[in-house]
């Protein structure tokens, strides 16, 4: 059963997203909304990872060998300036999208495994991940015209 | 005669609630009320009391003309007549027949007009010369400079993004709309906001989220009918004195309403209230969630109303499920029993009136907390009928107009920037291509405009009638931005404010009493303010300045005709009416002629003689997807929801119950900064004191800033009344004398009015800083984008001994001193104002509509027994069930 690998993937992705939110928030602390909301969302991601932990443990006992190139790195540090902010938020968006789809797939798997406990965690967290993407998308859409067309 | 500095609220005229038959008549829709005999259903039992103040030596016989107007120094919209003699303003008198104030005026209205005639009014345009000094010039030179700079910046793709407008809740409706059209259809920039962002953005956000559009559900007349009043972070005694007088008159009359207040300070409201919840700053949402927990847990909600007229109950129930009073007591640091008592009052009231202001709006989780006030009323089915109302108050006098007419971060006519059909309507109205009107994202909020200016992409910032160099958070930063080499700053004002001193061009404006126009108060009452005298020197009305700019910029519609097709206040008002048609703020039935007879509440369609007293009667809300002003926002992040998501909820005219868990504020007290700063107002000053500081009586009542400390904190710090204390935050420092009074332990209060103009400077320079916003942080509510002024961590230390000097804090308001030796604040003979009540047998005031009522008579004593109420909650179904 490969579910353990996907749970591990999401667990790792959530922790990486938490770290990335923290880094981006710190790097752009002159944008107080980015700073505060990133800080808050990092806490949310860490909590998601914590909720996944018991399932990662449980399913790892039944795991077979890890498939190749399971994990891909999506974040390699922050940038500065208005376009830099846009790129950093774009990175976060892609990382959140990876988590979002992983929640969907794990939700499917949980139904297949008849694991109501896992399904409950998915239901609780996937909405928050979607809301994170919603905020990142909205904030980028707001910033894009000024950063890409107006700023010299 | 009455010293209205010593007594800001004037003498009591106690009264009781109207009889049941009056209330039933008042509950009828406006068009049905028009068929009732006389003014049945509209009259108020609140007695008339006409307040007046005339310049020394002037009597009413000397007055050549009384010009109708309303208050411009707070948001209550008190109607008054301006007395004119020999071409000068010589005083004011309240309008007896106006629905808002029944003749009363507050201290700022009575004395504030004198600032108009200050010798230091701006009378000629100024431009910054090569030497860096501002020098007088003529209008052509000043306007040509602005226009050539604007055109150069607009040249090329993305030019719109170089220009931004920051305006004020001081301009008239006609000016807001004209500026809105110039910005949105002439230049095509989303970078427009008002200082209303600082005072009322959360009110608008919460109303939109809960009810679909902006628009105050309640009416001031709800004070007459209610059996309980809850004031959520609202020191109404100092912010809207006449509304407080009305509440006090009910409290002193038969069958008085119960009263609850949430405020960390011992305000006059807290001293009067039955329950005072002095919560730790930043914890409002925890309190609200606990109150709602009790209402649901005890079954104190209207199950049928909730089912038929709202969406979101299950989610709300889940979020507050274990949020008990005991849980909130810990977070808010108030007794659980007090929370329970407040819930009981709310839960047992039959007609609850809520008012909300800066204690909620400028604090942590502002919109989420303000939505919970709406939730209480939705849960209890207490909206749209007499006495059952919500007033999400405004701070600025014309804040409602910046919001509805499009001079701030909203589209004109409460349209939804995310709804292409609404954009097409505006494009059709203005005869421009829809693509001209920026609608790719929400309009840029004030703090983001200043950030773009800081980063250099906004290169021209036009500031009208406001003073961000004193009123925005973290002033050192704001001064740095405004003084920046690459930012071209235009300031349009009546005095050389701190902000004007940093400008490249200063335009002298006319003000209240010197120009005609309308404005709308916090309960949707529109007043016409007449031109009583000419402005000084070459000063021009803000409308004339905007019209002149549009002409010189040669803004055109798509057929080549001038974009701005109006030329004076009344034609601008007519243009605005067309924009408002069919929208919640429908002005189409209102004319200048009608307004000369007194205030009218919108919406007012053609043929309606009186406007609409309350919104959402019958539980029909403005949430239809094609009509609403927003598709919703996430309460944690502020992210806008999509149209699809909104439509999927099938609102069908139902209201939204929004839920959000409490989160600790981003800045909490501790370590180097163990106390929490909260800022606010005094009853004697408006905003940055540019007018009230120039009115002798008001200035003398509160001439300098002060620092409020609780007795325990003061003694721990070794500070006594009058000692000079230093308050420091990570942003800055200020020094002022201490007032030891009834603020919450651990909380420091500093009024935000004081800056540096009276020292002849834009900032502290080498002197001692004294502006509260030296300390506040750049940060804002994610939903409403209203800055946090109520939660900044600070440390306080003693800087110098009092040496026999007391603090300048007035004794009448929240800063009522613990030290009995402090002399009481009084205005003396110069502040003697007149008060006429019916008992005085004076009939000198014009009109008498409100005075004719002969219902329940008030008594002078204060019966607190509410058990005598014979009325029962009407059990008949008064709202629509699907």
Coordinates of C-alpha atoms in Angstrom, one line a residue, chain B residues 179-520:
Chain B
X179 CA -13.5 63.1 -7.1
X180 CA -14.6 59.5 -7.5
X181 CA -15.5 60.0 -11.2
X182 CA -12.2 61.9 -11.8
X183 CA -10.2 59.1 -10.3
X184 CA -12.1 56.1 -11.5
X185 CA -13.1 57.2 -15.0
X186 CA -10.8 60.2 -15.7
X187 CA -7.5 58.8 -14.5
X188 CA -8.5 55.2 -14.1
X189 CA -6.7 54.5 -10.9
X190 CA -7.8 52.2 -8.0
X191 CA -5.5 54.2 -5.7
X192 CA -8.3 56.2 -4.0
X193 CA -9.1 56.1 -0.3
X194 CA -10.3 58.4 2.5
X195 CA -9.4 58.8 6.1
X196 CA -12.7 57.0 6.5
X197 CA -10.4 54.0 6.3
X198 CA -9.2 54.9 9.8
X199 CA -12.7 55.3 11.3
X200 CA -15.3 53.5 9.5
X201 CA -13.9 50.9 7.1
X202 CA -14.8 48.1 9.5
X203 CA -18.4 49.3 9.8
X204 CA -18.7 49.1 6.0
X205 CA -17.0 45.8 5.8
X206 CA -19.1 44.2 8.5
X207 CA -22.4 45.5 7.0
X208 CA -21.5 44.2 3.5
X209 CA -20.5 40.8 4.8
X210 CA -23.5 40.3 7.0
X211 CA -26.2 42.0 5.0
X212 CA -24.9 42.1 1.4
X213 CA -24.3 45.9 1.1
X214 CA -23.2 48.8 3.1
X215 CA -26.1 50.7 4.8
X216 CA -27.0 51.3 8.3
X217 CA -29.9 49.0 9.4
X218 CA -31.0 51.1 12.3
X219 CA -32.2 54.6 13.1
X220 CA -31.5 57.0 15.9
X221 CA -35.2 56.8 16.7
X222 CA -34.5 53.2 17.9
X223 CA -33.3 54.9 21.1
X224 CA -36.9 55.9 21.7
X225 CA -38.3 52.3 21.4
X226 CA -35.5 50.0 22.7
X227 CA -35.5 48.2 26.0
X228 CA -31.8 47.6 26.0
X229 CA -28.8 49.4 24.5
X230 CA -25.4 47.7 24.0
X231 CA -22.5 49.9 23.2
X232 CA -19.7 47.9 21.7
X233 CA -16.4 49.8 22.0
X234 CA -18.3 53.0 21.7
X235 CA -17.7 55.9 24.0
X236 CA -20.8 57.7 22.6
X237 CA -20.7 60.3 25.3
X238 CA -17.6 61.8 23.8
X239 CA -18.0 60.9 20.1
X240 CA -21.7 61.7 19.5
X241 CA -22.9 63.8 22.4
X242 CA -26.4 64.3 21.2
X243 CA -27.0 60.6 20.7
X244 CA -25.8 60.1 24.2
X245 CA -28.1 62.8 25.4
X246 CA -31.0 60.9 23.9
X247 CA -29.8 57.7 25.5
X248 CA -29.5 59.5 28.9
X249 CA -32.9 61.0 28.5
X250 CA -34.3 57.5 28.1
X251 CA -32.3 56.3 31.1
X252 CA -33.8 59.1 33.2
X253 CA -37.3 58.6 32.0
X254 CA -40.0 55.9 32.8
X255 CA -39.2 52.3 31.7
X256 CA -35.5 53.0 30.9
X257 CA -33.5 50.7 28.7
X258 CA -30.8 48.5 30.3
X259 CA -27.3 49.4 29.2
X260 CA -24.2 47.3 28.5
X261 CA -20.8 48.7 27.4
X262 CA -17.5 47.1 26.3
X263 CA -14.6 49.5 26.9
X264 CA -11.3 49.2 28.6
X265 CA -11.7 52.7 30.0
X266 CA -14.1 54.1 32.6
X267 CA -15.9 56.3 30.2
X268 CA -19.0 58.3 31.0
X269 CA -20.9 55.5 29.3
X270 CA -19.2 52.9 31.5
X271 CA -20.2 54.9 34.6
X272 CA -23.8 54.9 33.5
X273 CA -24.1 51.4 32.2
X274 CA -25.6 48.4 34.1
X275 CA -22.8 46.1 32.9
X276 CA -19.3 47.4 32.0
X277 CA -17.0 44.9 30.4
X278 CA -13.5 46.4 30.6
X279 CA -11.9 43.8 28.4
X280 CA -8.2 43.5 27.7
X281 CA -7.5 45.3 24.4
X282 CA -7.5 43.0 21.4
X283 CA -9.9 40.4 22.8
X284 CA -13.3 41.6 21.6
X285 CA -13.9 38.5 19.5
X286 CA -13.4 36.2 22.5
X287 CA -16.1 38.1 24.4
X288 CA -18.5 38.1 21.4
X289 CA -18.1 34.4 20.8
X290 CA -18.8 33.8 24.5
X291 CA -21.9 36.0 24.4
X292 CA -23.2 34.1 21.3
X293 CA -22.3 30.8 23.0
X294 CA -24.7 31.7 25.8
X295 CA -27.5 33.0 23.5
X296 CA -27.4 29.7 21.6
X297 CA -26.9 27.5 24.6
X298 CA -29.8 29.0 26.5
X299 CA -32.0 29.0 23.4
X300 CA -32.2 32.8 23.5
X301 CA -32.5 33.1 19.8
X302 CA -35.3 33.3 17.3
X303 CA -35.2 29.8 15.7
X304 CA -37.7 30.6 13.0
X305 CA -36.0 33.8 12.0
X306 CA -32.6 32.1 11.9
X307 CA -33.9 29.3 9.8
X308 CA -35.8 31.5 7.3
X309 CA -33.7 34.6 7.1
X310 CA -30.0 33.6 7.7
X311 CA -27.3 31.3 6.4
X312 CA -24.4 29.9 8.5
X313 CA -26.0 29.0 11.8
X314 CA -24.4 25.6 12.0
X315 CA -20.9 26.9 11.4
X316 CA -21.5 29.6 14.0
X317 CA -22.8 27.2 16.5
X318 CA -19.7 25.0 15.9
X319 CA -17.2 27.8 16.3
X320 CA -18.7 29.1 19.6
X321 CA -19.5 25.6 20.9
X322 CA -17.1 25.5 23.9
X323 CA -16.5 29.3 24.1
X324 CA -18.1 29.7 27.5
X325 CA -18.1 32.9 29.6
X326 CA -15.5 31.2 31.8
X327 CA -13.2 30.6 28.8
X328 CA -13.6 34.2 27.7
X329 CA -13.2 35.6 31.2
X330 CA -9.7 34.2 31.2
X331 CA -8.8 35.8 27.8
X332 CA -10.6 39.1 28.3
X333 CA -9.8 39.4 32.0
X334 CA -13.3 40.3 33.0
X335 CA -15.5 38.3 35.5
X336 CA -17.4 35.4 33.8
X337 CA -20.5 36.6 35.8
X338 CA -20.4 39.9 34.1
X339 CA -20.4 38.2 30.7
X340 CA -23.3 36.1 31.8
X341 CA -25.1 39.1 33.0
X342 CA -24.6 40.9 29.7
X343 CA -25.8 37.8 27.8
X344 CA -28.9 37.7 30.0
X345 CA -29.8 41.3 29.3
X346 CA -29.3 40.7 25.5
X347 CA -31.2 37.4 25.7
X348 CA -34.1 38.9 27.6
X349 CA -34.5 42.1 25.7
X350 CA -37.3 42.5 23.3
X351 CA -35.9 45.5 21.4
X352 CA -32.1 45.7 21.5
X353 CA -30.2 48.6 20.0
X354 CA -26.5 48.1 19.4
X355 CA -24.0 50.7 18.5
X356 CA -20.4 49.9 17.5
X357 CA -17.4 52.1 17.2
X358 CA -13.6 52.3 17.3
X359 CA -13.1 50.0 20.3
X360 CA -14.1 47.3 17.9
X361 CA -13.2 48.9 14.5
X362 CA -9.6 49.8 15.3
X363 CA -8.8 46.7 17.3
X364 CA -7.7 43.2 16.6
X365 CA -10.0 41.0 14.5
X366 CA -12.1 44.1 13.9
X367 CA -14.4 42.9 11.2
X368 CA -14.9 39.5 12.7
X369 CA -16.0 41.1 16.0
X370 CA -18.2 43.7 14.3
X371 CA -19.9 40.9 12.4
X372 CA -20.7 39.2 15.7
X373 CA -22.7 42.3 16.7
X374 CA -24.7 41.8 13.5
X375 CA -25.0 38.1 14.4
X376 CA -26.5 38.9 17.8
X377 CA -29.3 40.8 16.0
X378 CA -29.7 38.2 13.4
X379 CA -30.0 35.4 16.0
X380 CA -32.5 37.4 17.9
X381 CA -34.4 38.6 14.9
X382 CA -33.8 42.1 16.0
X383 CA -33.5 44.2 12.9
X384 CA -35.7 46.4 10.9
X385 CA -38.3 47.2 13.5
X386 CA -38.6 50.0 16.0
X387 CA -36.1 49.7 18.8
X388 CA -34.4 46.6 17.3
X389 CA -31.5 48.0 15.4
X390 CA -27.8 48.1 14.7
X391 CA -25.8 51.3 14.3
X392 CA -22.4 50.4 13.0
X393 CA -21.3 54.0 13.6
X394 CA -19.2 56.3 11.6
X395 CA -16.4 58.4 13.0
X396 CA -16.0 61.1 10.3
X397 CA -19.0 63.4 9.7
X398 CA -19.3 62.6 6.0
X399 CA -17.8 59.1 6.1
X400 CA -21.0 57.7 4.7
X401 CA -20.5 59.8 1.5
X402 CA -16.9 58.8 0.9
X403 CA -18.2 55.2 1.1
X404 CA -21.3 55.5 -1.0
X405 CA -20.0 58.0 -3.6
X406 CA -16.8 56.2 -4.5
X407 CA -14.1 58.5 -3.1
X408 CA -12.7 55.7 -1.0
X409 CA -12.1 52.0 -1.5
X410 CA -15.6 51.4 -2.7
X411 CA -17.4 51.9 -6.0
X412 CA -20.1 54.6 -6.3
X413 CA -23.6 53.5 -5.4
X414 CA -22.3 50.5 -3.3
X415 CA -21.5 48.6 -6.4
X416 CA -19.4 45.4 -6.4
X417 CA -16.0 45.8 -8.1
X418 CA -16.1 42.1 -8.7
X419 CA -19.4 42.2 -10.7
X420 CA -18.8 43.0 -14.4
X421 CA -22.4 44.1 -14.7
X422 CA -22.0 46.8 -12.0
X423 CA -18.9 48.1 -13.9
X424 CA -20.9 48.2 -17.1
X425 CA -23.6 50.3 -15.3
X426 CA -21.0 52.8 -14.2
X427 CA -19.4 52.8 -17.6
X428 CA -22.8 53.5 -19.2
X429 CA -23.5 56.2 -16.7
X430 CA -20.2 58.0 -17.4
X431 CA -20.1 57.1 -21.1
X432 CA -16.6 55.5 -20.9
X433 CA -15.3 52.1 -21.8
X434 CA -15.7 49.6 -18.9
X435 CA -12.0 48.8 -19.2
X436 CA -11.2 52.4 -18.0
X437 CA -12.7 51.7 -14.6
X438 CA -10.2 49.8 -12.5
X439 CA -11.9 46.6 -11.3
X440 CA -9.2 43.9 -11.4
X441 CA -8.9 43.9 -7.7
X442 CA -10.4 45.7 -4.7
X443 CA -9.6 49.4 -4.7
X444 CA -6.3 50.2 -3.0
X445 CA -6.6 50.9 0.7
X446 CA -4.9 53.9 2.4
X447 CA -2.1 52.0 4.0
X448 CA -1.2 50.3 0.7
X449 CA -1.3 53.7 -1.1
X450 CA 1.3 55.0 1.4
X451 CA 3.3 51.8 0.9
X452 CA 3.4 52.3 -2.9
X453 CA 4.4 55.9 -2.3
X454 CA 7.2 54.7 0.0
X455 CA 8.3 52.3 -2.7
X456 CA 8.2 55.0 -5.3
X457 CA 5.5 53.7 -7.7
X458 CA 3.0 56.2 -6.5
X459 CA 4.5 59.5 -7.5
X460 CA 1.7 62.0 -7.1
X461 CA -0.4 61.9 -3.9
X462 CA -3.3 64.4 -3.6
X463 CA -4.5 64.7 -0.1
X464 CA -7.7 66.6 0.5
X465 CA -9.1 67.8 3.8
X466 CA -7.2 65.4 6.0
X467 CA -3.9 65.3 8.0
X468 CA -2.2 61.9 7.7
X469 CA 1.0 63.4 9.3
X470 CA -0.9 63.2 12.6
X471 CA -3.6 60.6 12.0
X472 CA -1.9 57.6 10.4
X473 CA 0.1 55.0 12.5
X474 CA 3.9 55.2 12.9
X475 CA 4.2 59.0 12.1
X476 CA 8.0 58.9 11.7
X477 CA 7.5 56.7 8.7
X478 CA 4.6 58.8 7.3
X479 CA 6.6 62.0 7.6
X480 CA 9.5 60.3 5.8
X481 CA 7.2 59.2 3.0
X482 CA 5.5 62.6 2.5
X483 CA 8.8 64.4 2.6
X484 CA 10.3 62.0 0.0
X485 CA 12.1 63.7 -2.9
X486 CA 10.3 61.6 -5.6
X487 CA 6.7 62.0 -4.2
X488 CA 4.8 65.1 -5.5
X489 CA 2.3 65.9 -2.7
X490 CA -0.7 68.1 -3.2
X491 CA -2.6 69.2 -0.1
X492 CA -6.0 70.8 -0.2
X493 CA -6.9 72.2 3.2
X494 CA -8.1 75.2 5.1
X495 CA -5.0 75.5 7.4
X496 CA -1.3 74.9 7.0
X497 CA -1.5 71.5 8.7
X498 CA 1.4 69.2 9.6
X499 CA 0.8 67.5 6.3
X500 CA 0.5 70.7 4.3
X501 CA 3.9 71.7 5.6
X502 CA 5.3 68.7 3.7
X503 CA 3.5 69.4 0.5
X504 CA 4.7 70.6 -2.9
X505 CA 1.5 72.4 -3.6
X506 CA -1.0 73.6 -1.1
X507 CA -4.5 74.6 -2.3
X508 CA -6.6 76.8 0.0
X509 CA -10.1 75.4 0.4
X510 CA -13.4 76.7 1.5
X511 CA -15.1 74.9 4.4
X512 CA -18.4 74.3 6.0
X513 CA -20.5 77.4 6.0
X514 CA -18.6 78.8 3.0
X515 CA -19.9 76.3 0.4
X516 CA -23.1 74.4 -0.4
X517 CA -23.5 70.7 -0.5
X518 CA -25.0 67.7 1.2
X519 CA -23.8 65.1 3.6
X520 CA -25.1 62.0 5.3

